[in-house]
Structures are given as C-alpha cells and as structure tokens.
Amino acid sequence: EIRKQVLIAIEESDLVLFMVEAGTGITDYDSEIADILRRCNKPVILAVNKVDTGDKMYDSYQFYSLGLGDPMSIAAATGSGTGDLLDKVVELLPKEAKGETDPYAGLPRITIVGKPNVGKSSLTNALLGEDRNIVTPVAGTTRDAISSHFNKFGHEFMIVDTAGLRKKSKVTEDLEFYSVMRSIKAIENSDVCILMIDATTGIEAQDMAIFNLIIRNRKGCVIVVNKWDLVEGKTANTMKEYIEAIQKRIAPFSDIPVIFTSVINKQRLMDVLEAASQVYTNYSRRISTSQLNDAMLPEIENYPPPAWKGKYIKIKYITQLPTKSPSFAFFCNLPQYIRDPYKRFLENKLRSHFDFKGCVLQIFLRQK
Ligand code: GDP
C-alpha cells in the first residue's frame, strides 16, 4: 500500500524531495525508494535531515551511495540549510511547472466541478463545442489533466477540463483516491469554480464536500443548478425557493451567484459565462487604501467594536493585502479583543460597498 501511494505521489509531482535521516543511516525503505526514484524520470533532490551539528555532516556523505547525486544537509527543526535547498528546488523545477512556457499564463482559469452525472462534460462540450482546442497539460498536475482555451462571445479564459479525468479514473482501482486528489488539484489550479448541482436532487452532502473544498481554497464560485428542464410544476417562485434552500445550506457564504440551466436545451449558458467572468473580476478586484478607508471608517464610527473590560478598541485604518484572493487587514490597538460577530459585520459592510459576489473574503485584525 505504501509503495502504491509513493508511486502515485511521484507521478503527480514535478520534482521529488527525498528526505532521509542523518542519525539512522540508510534503511531498507530508503534503498527501496531510491530504486524507484532513480527510474522515475523526475528531478530528485536528496535531503539529509537532522544535520544539526558539524560532526553529523560526515554522516550525510554515506547517502551518496543511493545514487541520487549530492545529498543536501538540512535541519528542519532549525531551518538550517533550507534556503540552499529551496534554491535547488527552484533551479531544478521543470519550466512548465514555473509557467515559463505557458502562452496562456495570466488568463482566468475556470473549472467545472460537481458530482458524477450532473452534466459537467455536457457543459464543457456545449461551451467548447467543435472548436475544442486542447492546449496545455496543466502545470503541476497529472498528464491527462488538460485545459482548453476558450475565446468566444467576448469572454476569454482557460477551462480546466476534468472530463478526461473521469474516464481515466474509471479504469483505476484507486478510484476514490484518484478522484478526490484530482478534484482537489483541479480546484487548486483554478481561479473560479463552477459548481454544478442537480436540480432534481437539490444540494446534497457530496455537493457540500466539493463546495467546502472551493471555499477552503478561497476560490471564486458560481453555483449552477442544472437539469432545470426536469423540474416539474415550476411556478414563478420556484427559483427563489431553490436559491433560499441553497443559501441556507452554504451559510454563511450566501453571496454566491446561482444560475439555473438546462445544458441539454442550451438554456442560460451565456449567463453562466457572464457570472463566471463577473466573479473573476470580483476575485481580482483591488481597492485602494483611500477608497477602503473612505468607505469603511464611517461605518466603523457608526458601529464601533464593543469595548472590552472598559478598554476602547479603535480601528485606525484598513488596507487590502496583496494576496490572490481578496483579503483585508484592519489595523487597531487591541486586535485580540475583536470577536467573530464584529468581523462578520466588517465583512458585510465590505460586501455592501464593493462587489465581491462569489468570493471568499479574509479579514485580519492587526496591531499597528
Ligand atoms: P458529468 O458526469 O457531470 O460529466 O455528466 P454528463 O455531462 O456526462 O451528463 C450526465 C447525463 O445527464 C447525460 O446523460 C446528459 O445527457 C444528462 N444531462 C446533462 N445536462 C442535462 C440537462 O440540462 N437536462 C437533462 N435532462 N439532462 C442533462
């Protein structure tokens, strides 16, 4: 079992960092793994850990016999040697993994995710159609994770295609392991995820698991309720009721666009594109410090954080942090006394002043 997992992990990676232990010397496991690594056709760096004293340096020379090149001595506990190790990692990373050969780097990356049979392949095919143009293996993922260049109807982005993955995982025995790992990778590799839900079943545990992955990775999100054609007895209120039921399940992340589609009838596919584009715009939104303070300081003045044991908490200024997904630092005198309800208040006010629909916001309180 361990061997199998090691093989999968190697296959999924761009570079392998093989760690051995100075004091212990070469174990049977080490030799066995080294055998695999010498044949894996990936760059391998051999790191000898726990070299925290000078005499242990000599210990590390024995690892030359593994046939994996120069051992690099490190001490993970103190960080010694790790700077050189990182330099080596960057030096040996394949160009594709660094994005240096990707002509589409910088385009928004959209992934369609959802449980089996909701209509992901149908949507991908409807969007890409005949012009399907598979361009690059996604850097850093499995060889059959592909993305396609989409440039139609005034929208240009990469669609990270998970359709091919499904076929592959069908034939492997580690279906669960593979498909979970690949959903995670597909999500990690995207900016915006289109989460497809089956209208006939509503939002289920499996949908929630995927939703939570999207949120945990702080990706933009659009919810698409597909197979709308199969819902019987629709009234003027049905959509509203669906939206409310979904918002209840995904609370507190209720500020997410929900689109009702019938991929089979090509109904509202344009709306999906519009929503995904808008969420990407929101996801990459940068607000200047002056705009932020002009909007937020009066709100805070009107409703200041509650005092703590007679101490007044004063938020002095706010700035957006240079992270990929939107995050904000609120500088104040006693950050440790600001509780979650007040953080939620700040988030709601941010959302009411600026469009962050479909995005996870992070709020940090910091001492000046
Ligand atoms: P995937 O597993 O998520 O990729 O799902 P598929 O795209 O393979 O679709 C699964 C099944 O649902 C297929 O038989 C599709 O024809 C069907 N399907 C997809 N979208 C719709 C839709 O909007 N309405 C109906 N009635 N069926 C759909």
Coordinates of C-alpha atoms in Angstrom, one line a residue, residues 44-300:
V44 CA 15.1 14.3 -7.4
I45 CA 16.7 16.2 -4.6
L46 CA 18.1 14.1 -1.7
A47 CA 17.8 15.9 1.6
V48 CA 19.5 14.6 4.7
N49 CA 17.6 15.8 7.7
K50 CA 18.6 16.3 11.3
V51 CA 22.1 17.5 10.5
D52 CA 22.2 19.9 13.4
T53 CA 25.8 19.6 14.4
G54 CA 29.0 19.8 12.5
D55 CA 30.0 16.2 13.0
K56 CA 26.8 14.9 11.6
M57 CA 27.9 16.5 8.3
Y58 CA 30.2 13.4 7.8
D59 CA 27.1 11.2 8.4
S60 CA 25.5 12.6 5.4
Y61 CA 28.2 11.5 3.0
Q62 CA 27.1 7.9 3.2
F63 CA 24.0 8.8 1.3
Y64 CA 26.0 9.3 -1.9
S65 CA 25.7 5.5 -2.3
L66 CA 21.9 5.9 -3.0
G67 CA 23.0 7.1 -6.5
L68 CA 20.8 10.3 -6.4
G69 CA 23.5 12.9 -6.6
D70 CA 24.8 15.2 -3.9
P71 CA 23.0 14.9 -0.6
M72 CA 21.9 18.3 0.8
S73 CA 22.3 18.6 4.6
I74 CA 19.4 20.3 6.4
A75 CA 18.0 20.6 9.9
A76 CA 14.2 21.0 9.5
A77 CA 13.8 21.9 13.2
T78 CA 16.1 24.9 13.0
G79 CA 15.7 25.7 9.3
S80 CA 19.5 25.3 8.7
G81 CA 20.3 24.5 5.1
T82 CA 16.7 25.0 3.9
G83 CA 17.5 28.2 2.0
D84 CA 20.0 26.4 -0.2
L85 CA 17.5 23.5 -0.5
L86 CA 14.8 25.9 -1.9
D87 CA 17.3 27.4 -4.3
K88 CA 18.0 23.9 -5.6
V89 CA 14.3 23.2 -5.9
V90 CA 13.6 26.3 -8.0
E91 CA 16.7 25.5 -10.1
L92 CA 15.5 22.0 -11.0
L93 CA 11.8 22.7 -11.4
P94 CA 10.7 22.0 -15.0
K95 CA 9.9 25.1 -17.0
E96 CA 6.3 24.2 -17.4
A97 CA 5.8 24.0 -13.6
K98 CA 7.2 27.5 -13.3
G99 CA 4.7 28.6 -16.0
E100 CA 7.5 29.9 -18.2
T101 CA 6.4 28.1 -21.3
D102 CA 2.6 28.8 -21.0
P103 CA 1.4 31.3 -23.5
Y104 CA -1.9 31.4 -21.6
A105 CA -0.5 32.2 -18.2
G106 CA -2.4 35.1 -16.8
L107 CA -5.8 34.2 -18.3
P108 CA -8.6 33.4 -15.8
R109 CA -8.8 29.7 -15.0
I110 CA -12.2 28.3 -14.7
T111 CA -13.0 24.8 -13.6
I112 CA -16.3 22.9 -13.8
V113 CA -16.8 20.7 -10.8
G114 CA -19.6 18.6 -9.3
K115 CA -20.5 15.1 -8.5
P116 CA -20.8 12.4 -11.3
N117 CA -23.7 12.8 -13.8
V118 CA -24.6 16.4 -13.0
G119 CA -23.7 17.5 -16.5
K120 CA -20.1 18.7 -16.3
S121 CA -19.0 17.1 -19.6
S122 CA -22.2 18.3 -21.3
L123 CA -21.5 21.8 -20.2
T124 CA -17.8 21.6 -21.2
N125 CA -18.8 20.3 -24.6
A126 CA -21.5 22.9 -25.1
L127 CA -19.1 25.7 -24.3
L128 CA -16.1 24.4 -26.2
G129 CA -18.0 22.5 -28.9
E130 CA -16.3 21.7 -32.2
D131 CA -13.6 24.3 -31.6
R132 CA -12.3 22.4 -28.6
N133 CA -8.7 23.2 -28.6
I134 CA -6.7 21.3 -26.0
V135 CA -3.6 23.3 -25.4
T136 CA -1.5 22.6 -22.4
P137 CA -1.2 20.0 -19.8
V138 CA -1.9 21.9 -16.6
A139 CA 1.4 22.7 -15.0
G140 CA 1.9 20.5 -12.0
T141 CA -0.9 18.1 -12.4
T142 CA -1.3 14.7 -13.9
R143 CA -0.5 14.2 -17.5
D144 CA -4.2 13.9 -18.5
A145 CA -5.4 17.0 -16.7
I146 CA -6.0 19.3 -19.6
S147 CA -7.2 22.8 -20.1
S148 CA -8.7 24.4 -23.1
H149 CA -8.5 27.9 -24.4
F150 CA -12.0 29.5 -24.6
N151 CA -12.3 32.7 -26.6
K152 CA -15.9 33.4 -27.7
F153 CA -18.8 35.8 -27.1
G154 CA -16.4 38.4 -25.6
H155 CA -15.0 36.1 -22.9
E156 CA -11.5 34.7 -22.9
F157 CA -10.3 32.2 -20.3
M158 CA -8.9 28.7 -19.8
I159 CA -11.4 25.9 -19.0
V160 CA -9.7 23.4 -16.8
D161 CA -11.2 20.2 -18.2
T162 CA -12.0 17.5 -15.7
A163 CA -13.9 15.4 -18.3
G164 CA -10.9 13.5 -19.4
L165 CA -10.0 12.7 -15.8
R166 CA -13.2 10.8 -15.2
K167 CA -12.6 8.3 -18.0
K168 CA -9.1 7.7 -16.7
S169 CA -10.2 7.1 -13.1
K170 CA -12.8 4.6 -14.2
V171 CA -10.1 2.2 -15.1
T172 CA -8.0 2.5 -12.0
E173 CA -8.6 0.6 -8.8
D174 CA -7.9 3.6 -6.6
L175 CA -10.9 5.4 -7.9
E176 CA -11.8 7.2 -4.7
F177 CA -8.2 8.2 -4.0
Y178 CA -7.6 9.4 -7.6
S179 CA -10.9 11.3 -8.0
V180 CA -10.6 13.1 -4.6
M181 CA -7.0 14.0 -5.4
R182 CA -7.9 15.3 -8.8
S183 CA -10.8 17.3 -7.7
I184 CA -8.6 19.0 -5.2
K185 CA -5.9 19.6 -7.8
A186 CA -8.4 20.9 -10.4
I187 CA -9.8 23.3 -7.7
E188 CA -6.3 24.4 -6.6
N189 CA -5.4 25.1 -10.1
S190 CA -8.3 27.4 -10.9
D191 CA -9.4 31.0 -10.1
V192 CA -13.2 30.4 -10.3
C193 CA -15.0 27.1 -9.9
I194 CA -18.4 26.4 -11.4
L195 CA -20.1 24.0 -9.0
M196 CA -22.8 22.1 -10.8
I197 CA -25.8 20.8 -8.8
D198 CA -28.5 18.5 -10.0
A199 CA -31.9 20.3 -9.9
T200 CA -33.7 17.0 -9.4
T201 CA -31.9 16.2 -6.1
G202 CA -31.0 19.7 -4.8
I203 CA -27.8 20.3 -2.8
E204 CA -26.5 17.1 -1.2
A205 CA -23.7 16.0 1.1
Q206 CA -21.4 15.3 -1.8
D207 CA -22.1 18.8 -3.3
M208 CA -21.3 20.3 0.1
A209 CA -18.0 18.4 0.3
I210 CA -16.9 20.0 -3.1
F211 CA -18.3 23.4 -2.1
N212 CA -16.2 23.2 1.1
L213 CA -13.1 22.4 -0.9
I214 CA -13.7 25.5 -3.1
I215 CA -14.2 27.7 0.0
R216 CA -11.2 26.3 1.8
N217 CA -9.0 27.1 -1.2
R218 CA -10.6 30.5 -1.3
K219 CA -11.6 30.2 -5.0
G220 CA -14.3 32.2 -6.7
C221 CA -17.5 30.2 -7.0
V222 CA -20.6 30.1 -9.2
I223 CA -23.4 27.6 -8.5
V224 CA -25.1 26.2 -11.5
V225 CA -28.3 24.3 -10.9
N226 CA -28.5 22.0 -14.0
K227 CA -31.3 19.8 -15.5
W228 CA -33.8 22.6 -14.8
D229 CA -35.9 21.1 -17.6
L230 CA -36.6 18.1 -15.4
V231 CA -38.1 20.1 -12.5
E232 CA -41.9 19.7 -12.8
G233 CA -44.6 22.1 -11.7
K234 CA -42.4 25.2 -11.7
T235 CA -44.0 28.4 -10.6
A236 CA -42.9 32.0 -10.5
N237 CA -41.4 31.3 -7.1
T238 CA -39.5 28.0 -7.7
M239 CA -36.2 29.6 -8.5
K240 CA -36.4 31.9 -5.4
E241 CA -37.2 28.8 -3.2
Y242 CA -34.2 27.0 -4.7
I243 CA -31.9 29.9 -4.1
E244 CA -33.1 30.2 -0.5
A245 CA -32.6 26.5 0.1
I246 CA -29.1 26.7 -1.3
Q247 CA -28.2 29.8 0.7
K248 CA -29.3 28.0 3.9
R249 CA -27.0 25.1 3.2
I250 CA -24.0 27.1 2.3
A251 CA -24.4 29.7 5.0
P252 CA -22.5 31.9 6.0
F253 CA -21.3 32.1 2.3
S254 CA -24.6 33.2 0.9
D255 CA -23.2 35.9 -1.5
I256 CA -22.7 33.5 -4.4
P257 CA -24.4 33.7 -7.9
V258 CA -26.8 30.9 -8.6
I259 CA -27.8 30.1 -12.3
F260 CA -30.4 27.7 -13.4
T261 CA -29.5 25.8 -16.6
S262 CA -30.6 23.1 -18.9
V263 CA -27.4 22.3 -20.7
I264 CA -29.3 19.9 -23.0
N265 CA -31.5 22.8 -24.2
K266 CA -28.6 25.2 -24.1
Q267 CA -30.6 27.3 -21.7
R268 CA -28.8 30.2 -19.9
L269 CA -25.3 29.0 -20.8
M270 CA -24.5 32.7 -21.5
D271 CA -25.5 33.6 -18.0
V272 CA -23.0 31.0 -16.7
L273 CA -20.2 32.7 -18.7
E274 CA -21.3 36.1 -17.5
A275 CA -21.4 35.0 -13.9
A276 CA -18.0 33.3 -14.1
S277 CA -16.5 36.4 -15.7
Q278 CA -18.0 38.7 -13.1
V279 CA -16.8 36.5 -10.2
Y280 CA -13.3 36.6 -11.7
T281 CA -13.5 40.4 -11.9
N282 CA -14.5 40.4 -8.2
Y283 CA -11.9 37.9 -7.3
S284 CA -9.1 40.1 -8.8
R285 CA -10.6 43.4 -7.5
R286 CA -8.1 45.7 -5.9
I287 CA -9.3 48.5 -3.8
S288 CA -7.1 51.4 -3.0
T289 CA -6.4 52.1 0.7
S290 CA -8.0 55.6 0.4
Q291 CA -11.2 54.2 -1.1
L292 CA -11.3 51.5 1.5
N293 CA -10.9 53.9 4.4
D294 CA -13.4 56.4 2.9
A295 CA -16.0 53.7 2.8
M296 CA -15.3 51.7 5.9
L297 CA -14.1 54.2 8.6
P298 CA -17.5 56.0 8.7
E299 CA -19.2 52.5 9.1
I300 CA -16.9 51.7 11.9

